[in-house]
């Protein structure tokens, strides 16, 4: 389980909208003052992320909580988010290239570019459908694990 600190903004039925603070991964490193990565991270404005999570502990707005998401779900969704658009873009470029050569007699890069863009758009569309179908699936939902300051329950 991957955990993150959050603050509850509002409660909507069985869900809570929480806010997590985006921070650089190297923020706690001892050499962060002289590291170029932390300097670059400081140049960009940090945004707070708002997430809708399952409210398993009946928390109230303003409470500090620990939220968590299953590692397998995060890995699967990350792979889908990165690979589906790229693979569909490559497939679209190849398919349109072969189609344009065989049926239109067109040669060059323009059909490949158009096919790649169509494939990329199709990949994003498929990704959006997948995420909508999994929106309320508890296996893909972040959940509130405990209130901040409470100790973990169970085995580590």
PDB file of C-alpha atoms in Angstrom:
ATOM      1  CA  UNK A   1       0.000   0.000   0.000  1.00  0.00           C
ATOM      2  CA  UNK A   2       1.356   3.411  -0.972  1.00  0.00           C
ATOM      3  CA  UNK A   3       0.499   6.046   1.624  1.00  0.00           C
ATOM      4  CA  UNK A   4       0.247   9.840   1.545  1.00  0.00           C
ATOM      5  CA  UNK A   5      -0.774  12.568   3.989  1.00  0.00           C
ATOM      6  CA  UNK A   6      -3.894  14.544   3.078  1.00  0.00           C
ATOM      7  CA  UNK A   7      -6.387  17.046   4.442  1.00  0.00           C
ATOM      8  CA  UNK A   8     -10.127  16.463   4.077  1.00  0.00           C
ATOM      9  CA  UNK A   9     -11.825  19.302   2.159  1.00  0.00           C
ATOM     10  CA  UNK A  10     -15.392  18.018   1.973  1.00  0.00           C
ATOM     11  CA  UNK A  11     -17.479  14.866   2.278  1.00  0.00           C
ATOM     12  CA  UNK A  12     -19.744  13.685  -0.561  1.00  0.00           C
ATOM     13  CA  UNK A  13     -21.776  10.613   0.387  1.00  0.00           C
ATOM     14  CA  UNK A  14     -19.438   7.655   0.861  1.00  0.00           C
ATOM     15  CA  UNK A  15     -16.509   9.624  -0.531  1.00  0.00           C
ATOM     16  CA  UNK A  16     -14.290  12.402   0.769  1.00  0.00           C
ATOM     17  CA  UNK A  17     -12.470  14.975  -1.313  1.00  0.00           C
ATOM     18  CA  UNK A  18      -8.962  15.324   0.073  1.00  0.00           C
ATOM     19  CA  UNK A  19      -6.054  17.564  -0.777  1.00  0.00           C
ATOM     20  CA  UNK A  20      -2.476  16.329  -0.954  1.00  0.00           C
ATOM     21  CA  UNK A  21       0.495  18.601  -1.330  1.00  0.00           C
ATOM     22  CA  UNK A  22       2.763  18.021  -4.300  1.00  0.00           C
ATOM     23  CA  UNK A  23       6.403  18.003  -3.302  1.00  0.00           C
ATOM     24  CA  UNK A  24       9.705  17.136  -4.867  1.00  0.00           C
ATOM     25  CA  UNK A  25      10.865  13.587  -4.235  1.00  0.00           C
ATOM     26  CA  UNK A  26      14.224  14.818  -2.981  1.00  0.00           C
ATOM     27  CA  UNK A  27      12.846  17.386  -0.536  1.00  0.00           C
ATOM     28  CA  UNK A  28      14.168  15.530   2.495  1.00  0.00           C
ATOM     29  CA  UNK A  29      17.622  14.782   1.083  1.00  0.00           C
ATOM     30  CA  UNK A  30      20.558  16.300   2.993  1.00  0.00           C
ATOM     31  CA  UNK A  31      22.124  17.701  -0.169  1.00  0.00           C
ATOM     32  CA  UNK A  32      18.906  19.338  -1.370  1.00  0.00           C
ATOM     33  CA  UNK A  33      20.427  22.814  -0.956  1.00  0.00           C
ATOM     34  CA  UNK A  34      23.137  22.166  -3.521  1.00  0.00           C
ATOM     35  CA  UNK A  35      21.337  19.709  -5.783  1.00  0.00           C
ATOM     36  CA  UNK A  36      20.250  20.915  -9.216  1.00  0.00           C
ATOM     37  CA  UNK A  37      17.118  18.768  -9.098  1.00  0.00           C
ATOM     38  CA  UNK A  38      15.796  20.542  -6.016  1.00  0.00           C
ATOM     39  CA  UNK A  39      16.671  23.917  -7.539  1.00  0.00           C
ATOM     40  CA  UNK A  40      14.687  23.044 -10.672  1.00  0.00           C
ATOM     41  CA  UNK A  41      11.783  21.791  -8.568  1.00  0.00           C
ATOM     42  CA  UNK A  42      11.772  25.114  -6.705  1.00  0.00           C
ATOM     43  CA  UNK A  43      11.361  27.054  -9.947  1.00  0.00           C
ATOM     44  CA  UNK A  44       8.001  25.518 -10.688  1.00  0.00           C
ATOM     45  CA  UNK A  45       4.913  26.357  -8.687  1.00  0.00           C
ATOM     46  CA  UNK A  46       3.722  23.461  -6.598  1.00  0.00           C
ATOM     47  CA  UNK A  47       0.080  22.578  -6.883  1.00  0.00           C
ATOM     48  CA  UNK A  48      -2.116  20.864  -4.380  1.00  0.00           C
ATOM     49  CA  UNK A  49      -3.863  17.782  -5.741  1.00  0.00           C
ATOM     50  CA  UNK A  50      -7.487  17.062  -4.950  1.00  0.00           C
ATOM     51  CA  UNK A  51      -8.615  13.440  -4.940  1.00  0.00           C
ATOM     52  CA  UNK A  52     -11.917  11.714  -4.339  1.00  0.00           C
ATOM     53  CA  UNK A  53     -11.302   8.808  -1.966  1.00  0.00           C
ATOM     54  CA  UNK A  54     -13.467   6.256  -0.204  1.00  0.00           C
ATOM     55  CA  UNK A  55     -14.455   7.596   3.214  1.00  0.00           C
ATOM     56  CA  UNK A  56     -14.030   4.406   5.227  1.00  0.00           C
ATOM     57  CA  UNK A  57     -13.571   6.177   8.595  1.00  0.00           C
ATOM     58  CA  UNK A  58     -16.387   8.745   8.424  1.00  0.00           C
ATOM     59  CA  UNK A  59     -13.974  11.669   8.545  1.00  0.00           C
ATOM     60  CA  UNK A  60     -15.027  15.327   8.632  1.00  0.00           C
ATOM     61  CA  UNK A  61     -13.739  18.349   6.687  1.00  0.00           C
ATOM     62  CA  UNK A  62     -10.505  19.778   8.079  1.00  0.00           C
ATOM     63  CA  UNK A  63      -9.155  16.501   9.466  1.00  0.00           C
ATOM     64  CA  UNK A  64      -5.654  15.344   8.586  1.00  0.00           C
ATOM     65  CA  UNK A  65      -5.669  11.763   7.292  1.00  0.00           C
ATOM     66  CA  UNK A  66      -3.439   9.156   5.696  1.00  0.00           C
ATOM     67  CA  UNK A  67      -4.724   7.891   2.347  1.00  0.00           C
ATOM     68  CA  UNK A  68      -3.486   4.852   0.498  1.00  0.00           C
ATOM     69  CA  UNK A  69      -3.713   3.129  -2.861  1.00  0.00           C
ATOM     70  CA  UNK A  70      -2.861  -0.456  -3.773  1.00  0.00           C
ATOM     71  CA  UNK A  71       0.562  -0.750  -5.410  1.00  0.00           C
ATOM     72  CA  UNK A  72      -0.686  -3.182  -8.061  1.00  0.00           C
ATOM     73  CA  UNK A  73      -3.448  -0.807  -9.136  1.00  0.00           C
ATOM     74  CA  UNK A  74      -1.016   2.101  -9.346  1.00  0.00           C
ATOM     75  CA  UNK A  75       1.469   0.111 -11.440  1.00  0.00           C
ATOM     76  CA  UNK A  76      -1.261  -1.169 -13.760  1.00  0.00           C
ATOM     77  CA  UNK A  77      -2.781   2.275 -14.277  1.00  0.00           C
ATOM     78  CA  UNK A  78       0.646   3.853 -14.780  1.00  0.00           C
ATOM     79  CA  UNK A  79       1.544   1.323 -17.452  1.00  0.00           C
ATOM     80  CA  UNK A  80      -1.784   1.886 -19.165  1.00  0.00           C
ATOM     81  CA  UNK A  81      -1.454   5.663 -18.999  1.00  0.00           C
ATOM     82  CA  UNK A  82       1.983   5.608 -20.593  1.00  0.00           C
ATOM     83  CA  UNK A  83       1.848   2.616 -22.927  1.00  0.00           C
ATOM     84  CA  UNK A  84      -1.658   2.741 -24.397  1.00  0.00           C
ATOM     85  CA  UNK A  85      -1.296   6.126 -26.139  1.00  0.00           C
ATOM     86  CA  UNK A  86       2.214   5.356 -27.392  1.00  0.00           C
ATOM     87  CA  UNK A  87       1.383   1.879 -28.674  1.00  0.00           C
ATOM     88  CA  UNK A  88      -1.816   3.071 -30.331  1.00  0.00           C
ATOM     89  CA  UNK A  89       0.101   5.946 -31.940  1.00  0.00           C
ATOM     90  CA  UNK A  90       2.673   3.521 -33.385  1.00  0.00           C
ATOM     91  CA  UNK A  91      -0.051   1.111 -34.523  1.00  0.00           C
ATOM     92  CA  UNK A  92      -2.007   3.956 -36.134  1.00  0.00           C
ATOM     93  CA  UNK A  93       1.075   5.171 -38.016  1.00  0.00           C
ATOM     94  CA  UNK A  94       1.884   1.675 -39.290  1.00  0.00           C
ATOM     95  CA  UNK A  95      -1.696   0.850 -40.307  1.00  0.00           C
ATOM     96  CA  UNK A  96      -2.275   4.129 -42.156  1.00  0.00           C
ATOM     97  CA  UNK A  97       1.148   3.867 -43.808  1.00  0.00           C
ATOM     98  CA  UNK A  98       0.374   0.407 -45.214  1.00  0.00           C
ATOM     99  CA  UNK A  99      -3.169   1.416 -46.173  1.00  0.00           C
ATOM    100  CA  UNK A 100      -2.037   4.581 -47.949  1.00  0.00           C
ATOM    101  CA  UNK A 101       0.676   2.713 -49.892  1.00  0.00           C
ATOM    102  CA  UNK A 102      -1.608  -0.149 -50.947  1.00  0.00           C
ATOM    103  CA  UNK A 103      -4.820   1.724 -51.726  1.00  0.00           C
ATOM    104  CA  UNK A 104      -3.858   5.334 -52.383  1.00  0.00           C
ATOM    105  CA  UNK A 105      -0.370   4.890 -53.750  1.00  0.00           C
ATOM    106  CA  UNK A 106       0.718   7.670 -51.409  1.00  0.00           C
ATOM    107  CA  UNK A 107       4.264   7.673 -50.194  1.00  0.00           C
ATOM    108  CA  UNK A 108       6.008   9.874 -47.681  1.00  0.00           C
ATOM    109  CA  UNK A 109       5.659  10.821 -44.078  1.00  0.00           C
ATOM    110  CA  UNK A 110       2.342  12.663 -44.111  1.00  0.00           C
ATOM    111  CA  UNK A 111       0.171   9.505 -43.924  1.00  0.00           C
ATOM    112  CA  UNK A 112       2.348   8.209 -41.085  1.00  0.00           C
ATOM    113  CA  UNK A 113       1.969  11.473 -39.176  1.00  0.00           C
ATOM    114  CA  UNK A 114      -1.799  11.519 -39.685  1.00  0.00           C
ATOM    115  CA  UNK A 115      -2.060   7.855 -38.684  1.00  0.00           C
ATOM    116  CA  UNK A 116       0.081   8.457 -35.613  1.00  0.00           C
ATOM    117  CA  UNK A 117      -2.076  11.379 -34.505  1.00  0.00           C
ATOM    118  CA  UNK A 118      -5.261   9.379 -35.089  1.00  0.00           C
ATOM    119  CA  UNK A 119      -3.798   6.455 -33.145  1.00  0.00           C
ATOM    120  CA  UNK A 120      -2.728   8.749 -30.317  1.00  0.00           C
ATOM    121  CA  UNK A 121      -6.218  10.244 -30.104  1.00  0.00           C
ATOM    122  CA  UNK A 122      -7.685   6.734 -30.145  1.00  0.00           C
ATOM    123  CA  UNK A 123      -5.338   5.666 -27.351  1.00  0.00           C
ATOM    124  CA  UNK A 124      -6.405   8.579 -25.177  1.00  0.00           C
ATOM    125  CA  UNK A 125     -10.054   7.787 -25.923  1.00  0.00           C
ATOM    126  CA  UNK A 126      -9.560   4.130 -24.889  1.00  0.00           C
ATOM    127  CA  UNK A 127      -7.742   5.230 -21.750  1.00  0.00           C
ATOM    128  CA  UNK A 128     -10.600   7.570 -20.861  1.00  0.00           C
ATOM    129  CA  UNK A 129     -13.163   4.761 -21.329  1.00  0.00           C
ATOM    130  CA  UNK A 130     -11.096   2.426 -19.164  1.00  0.00           C
ATOM    131  CA  UNK A 131     -10.811   5.004 -16.391  1.00  0.00           C
ATOM    132  CA  UNK A 132     -14.554   5.767 -16.487  1.00  0.00           C
ATOM    133  CA  UNK A 133     -15.358   2.061 -16.198  1.00  0.00           C
ATOM    134  CA  UNK A 134     -13.053   1.760 -13.169  1.00  0.00           C
ATOM    135  CA  UNK A 135     -14.062   5.036 -11.503  1.00  0.00           C
ATOM    136  CA  UNK A 136     -16.098   3.391  -8.738  1.00  0.00           C
ATOM    137  CA  UNK A 137     -14.184   0.106  -8.584  1.00  0.00           C
ATOM    138  CA  UNK A 138     -12.814  -0.230  -5.018  1.00  0.00           C
ATOM    139  CA  UNK A 139      -9.702  -2.007  -6.328  1.00  0.00           C
ATOM    140  CA  UNK A 140      -8.659   1.193  -8.104  1.00  0.00           C
ATOM    141  CA  UNK A 141      -9.775   3.697  -5.448  1.00  0.00           C
ATOM    142  CA  UNK A 142      -7.602   5.457  -2.951  1.00  0.00           C
ATOM    143  CA  UNK A 143      -8.970   4.971   0.567  1.00  0.00           C
ATOM    144  CA  UNK A 144      -8.608   6.721   3.892  1.00  0.00           C
ATOM    145  CA  UNK A 145      -6.491   4.396   5.995  1.00  0.00           C
ATOM    146  CA  UNK A 146      -6.390   6.275   9.289  1.00  0.00           C
ATOM    147  CA  UNK A 147      -6.430   9.694  10.854  1.00  0.00           C
ATOM    148  CA  UNK A 148      -3.041  11.359  11.126  1.00  0.00           C
ATOM    149  CA  UNK A 149      -1.383  10.514  14.415  1.00  0.00           C
ATOM    150  CA  UNK A 150      -3.024   7.095  14.730  1.00  0.00           C
ATOM    151  CA  UNK A 151      -0.761   4.070  14.623  1.00  0.00           C
ATOM    152  CA  UNK A 152      -0.970   1.467  11.911  1.00  0.00           C
ATOM    153  CA  UNK A 153      -3.169  -1.511  12.614  1.00  0.00           C
ATOM    154  CA  UNK A 154      -2.163  -4.945  11.354  1.00  0.00           C
ATOM    155  CA  UNK A 155       1.031  -6.451  10.038  1.00  0.00           C
ATOM    156  CA  UNK A 156       3.722  -4.482   8.243  1.00  0.00           C
TER     157      UNK A 156
END
